[in-house]
Amino acid sequence: MEYMNLDKLGAKVSRLGFGCMRFPLTEDGKIDEKRAESMLDTAYKAGVNYFDTAYFYHNRTSEEFVGRMLKKYPRDSFYLATKLPLSLINTFEEAKEIFEGQFKTMQVEYFDFYLLHNVYEKSLETYLDPKWGILDYFREQKRLGRIKHLGFSTHAQL
């Protein structure tokens, strides 16, 4: 496996990451846990150390599954990323509630990468608006060590 040294972040991340948006499914549309676990294990054993999921993936079941499956590996041996679903949030309290729920669901002490999900032309103002306090809250979580690296994902038009 090839790795990238992200010197400014103090991270050595596999060039190939594992996105958890499209696990194989059972006939009833749920994650086929046996097959998906085998995929995660194969990737991990091949040296993949970056795993990316999100609140919405697999009808909100991906985070729980990924957290449960990765518990078998030392926490400092992989990087875990998940995302805040801004489209569900109408208040600061809802953002905080989702974030805290993600910790419980994924059973982790910290997120290596916590991303503001799908920042684009129409959502950027909400993230930046001081009345929401979203960035201030997540900067504080970073200061507390609950988020190692804060970033964003985007589907914006260029």
Short mmCIF file of C-alpha atoms in Angstrom, two decimals:
data_model
loop_
_atom_site.label_atom_id
_atom_site.label_comp_id
_atom_site.label_asym_id
_atom_site.label_seq_id
_atom_site.Cartn_x
_atom_site.Cartn_y
_atom_site.Cartn_z
CA MET A 1 0.00 0.00 0.00
CA GLU A 2 1.23 3.48 -0.78
CA TYR A 3 0.79 6.23 1.78
CA MET A 4 0.74 10.00 1.72
CA ASN A 5 2.56 11.88 4.44
CA LEU A 6 0.31 14.77 5.34
CA ASP A 7 3.02 16.57 7.25
CA LYS A 8 0.91 19.57 8.22
CA LEU A 9 -1.65 17.20 9.74
CA GLY A 10 0.83 14.76 11.22
CA ALA A 11 -0.89 11.92 9.38
CA LYS A 12 0.26 9.10 7.12
CA VAL A 13 -2.84 8.15 5.13
CA SER A 14 -3.21 5.34 2.62
CA ARG A 15 -3.56 6.63 -0.94
CA LEU A 16 -6.56 4.36 -1.26
CA GLY A 17 -9.33 5.06 1.23
CA PHE A 18 -12.44 3.01 1.94
CA GLY A 19 -15.71 4.84 1.33
CA CYS A 20 -18.65 3.34 3.21
CA MET A 21 -21.48 4.73 1.11
CA ARG A 22 -22.20 1.60 -0.92
CA PHE A 23 -21.83 -1.61 1.04
CA PRO A 24 -23.42 -4.73 -0.44
CA LEU A 25 -27.04 -5.15 0.63
CA THR A 26 -29.30 -7.99 1.66
CA GLU A 27 -32.56 -8.61 -0.18
CA ASP A 28 -34.39 -6.40 2.34
CA GLY A 29 -32.06 -3.47 1.62
CA LYS A 30 -29.95 -3.62 4.79
CA ILE A 31 -26.16 -3.80 4.91
CA ASP A 32 -25.02 -7.35 4.20
CA GLU A 33 -22.87 -7.35 7.30
CA LYS A 34 -20.96 -10.54 6.57
CA ARG A 35 -19.87 -9.38 3.12
CA ALA A 36 -19.27 -5.78 4.20
CA GLU A 37 -17.20 -6.90 7.19
CA SER A 38 -15.09 -9.05 4.87
CA MET A 39 -14.55 -6.03 2.61
CA LEU A 40 -13.48 -3.83 5.53
CA ASP A 41 -11.17 -6.53 6.89
CA THR A 42 -9.60 -7.14 3.47
CA ALA A 43 -8.97 -3.41 3.00
CA TYR A 44 -7.54 -2.99 6.49
CA LYS A 45 -5.25 -6.02 6.15
CA ALA A 46 -4.06 -4.70 2.77
CA GLY A 47 -2.99 -1.46 4.47
CA VAL A 48 -5.96 0.83 3.90
CA ASN A 49 -6.10 3.08 6.94
CA TYR A 50 -8.68 5.72 5.93
CA PHE A 51 -12.37 4.90 6.35
CA ASP A 52 -15.03 7.41 5.37
CA THR A 53 -18.71 7.24 6.31
CA ALA A 54 -21.52 9.71 6.93
CA TYR A 55 -24.71 10.14 8.89
CA PHE A 56 -26.93 9.52 5.85
CA TYR A 57 -25.18 6.47 4.39
CA HIS A 58 -27.29 3.31 4.26
CA ASN A 59 -30.35 4.94 5.78
CA ARG A 60 -28.34 6.07 8.79
CA THR A 61 -26.93 2.62 9.58
CA SER A 62 -23.41 2.92 8.13
CA GLU A 63 -21.89 4.77 11.08
CA GLU A 64 -23.04 2.18 13.61
CA PHE A 65 -21.85 -0.69 11.44
CA VAL A 66 -18.47 0.87 10.64
CA GLY A 67 -17.85 1.78 14.27
CA ARG A 68 -18.71 -1.73 15.42
CA MET A 69 -16.56 -3.40 12.75
CA LEU A 70 -13.50 -1.21 13.31
CA LYS A 71 -13.53 -1.78 17.09
CA LYS A 72 -11.56 -4.96 16.51
CA TYR A 73 -8.55 -2.90 15.38
CA PRO A 74 -6.38 -0.61 17.49
CA ARG A 75 -7.93 2.87 17.33
CA ASP A 76 -4.61 4.50 16.47
CA SER A 77 -4.12 2.21 13.45
CA PHE A 78 -6.71 3.88 11.20
CA TYR A 79 -8.24 7.23 10.36
CA LEU A 80 -11.98 7.63 10.64
CA ALA A 81 -14.01 10.29 8.88
CA THR A 82 -17.70 11.10 9.16
CA LYS A 83 -19.85 14.09 8.33
CA LEU A 84 -22.42 16.53 9.73
CA PRO A 85 -25.67 16.49 7.67
CA LEU A 86 -26.48 20.19 7.44
CA SER A 87 -29.66 19.49 5.47
CA LEU A 88 -31.24 18.02 8.63
CA ILE A 89 -30.30 20.87 10.91
CA ASN A 90 -32.59 23.74 11.80
CA THR A 91 -30.95 24.82 15.07
CA PHE A 92 -27.56 24.76 16.74
CA GLU A 93 -28.96 22.29 19.28
CA GLU A 94 -29.80 19.83 16.48
CA ALA A 95 -26.22 20.04 15.15
CA LYS A 96 -24.86 19.33 18.63
CA GLU A 97 -27.33 16.47 19.17
CA ILE A 98 -26.35 14.79 15.90
CA PHE A 99 -22.64 15.18 16.65
CA GLU A 100 -23.00 13.71 20.15
CA GLY A 101 -25.12 10.89 18.72
CA GLN A 102 -22.43 10.06 16.21
CA PHE A 103 -19.96 9.47 19.06
CA LYS A 104 -22.33 7.07 20.76
CA THR A 105 -23.26 5.33 17.54
CA MET A 106 -19.69 4.86 16.35
CA GLN A 107 -18.32 4.07 19.83
CA VAL A 108 -15.20 6.23 19.45
CA GLU A 109 -13.44 8.81 21.59
CA TYR A 110 -12.54 11.04 18.64
CA PHE A 111 -12.98 11.49 14.90
CA ASP A 112 -9.80 11.85 12.89
CA PHE A 113 -11.65 13.85 10.25
CA TYR A 114 -15.01 15.48 10.85
CA LEU A 115 -16.46 17.04 7.74
CA LEU A 116 -19.23 19.53 7.22
CA HIS A 117 -21.19 17.57 4.63
CA ASN A 118 -21.97 18.93 1.20
CA VAL A 119 -20.90 22.52 1.62
CA TYR A 120 -21.99 24.31 -1.52
CA GLU A 121 -23.08 27.69 -2.77
CA LYS A 122 -26.40 27.72 -0.88
CA SER A 123 -25.20 26.17 2.40
CA LEU A 124 -21.95 28.00 2.99
CA GLU A 125 -23.66 31.00 4.58
CA THR A 126 -25.36 28.77 7.16
CA TYR A 127 -22.06 27.24 8.24
CA LEU A 128 -20.45 30.67 8.48
CA ASP A 129 -23.36 32.52 10.11
CA PRO A 130 -22.36 33.44 13.70
CA LYS A 131 -25.96 33.06 14.92
CA TRP A 132 -25.69 29.32 14.30
CA GLY A 133 -22.32 28.99 16.01
CA ILE A 134 -21.58 25.81 14.08
CA LEU A 135 -17.94 26.55 13.26
CA ASP A 136 -17.24 27.84 16.77
CA TYR A 137 -18.74 24.67 18.27
CA PHE A 138 -16.68 22.36 16.06
CA ARG A 139 -13.52 24.38 16.64
CA GLU A 140 -14.12 23.85 20.36
CA GLN A 141 -14.59 20.12 19.80
CA LYS A 142 -11.27 20.12 17.95
CA ARG A 143 -9.62 21.97 20.84
CA LEU A 144 -11.01 19.30 23.20
CA GLY A 145 -9.49 16.52 21.06
CA ARG A 146 -12.82 15.07 19.95
CA ILE A 147 -12.05 16.10 16.36
CA LYS A 148 -8.47 15.81 15.12
CA HIS A 149 -9.04 17.53 11.78
CA LEU A 150 -12.05 19.62 10.77
CA GLY A 151 -12.94 19.97 7.10
CA PHE A 152 -15.76 19.77 4.59
CA SER A 153 -17.04 17.79 1.65
CA THR A 154 -18.71 19.42 -1.31
CA HIS A 155 -20.93 18.69 -4.28
CA ALA A 156 -20.68 22.31 -5.47
CA GLN A 157 -20.69 23.40 -9.07
CA LEU A 158 -17.36 24.85 -10.14
#
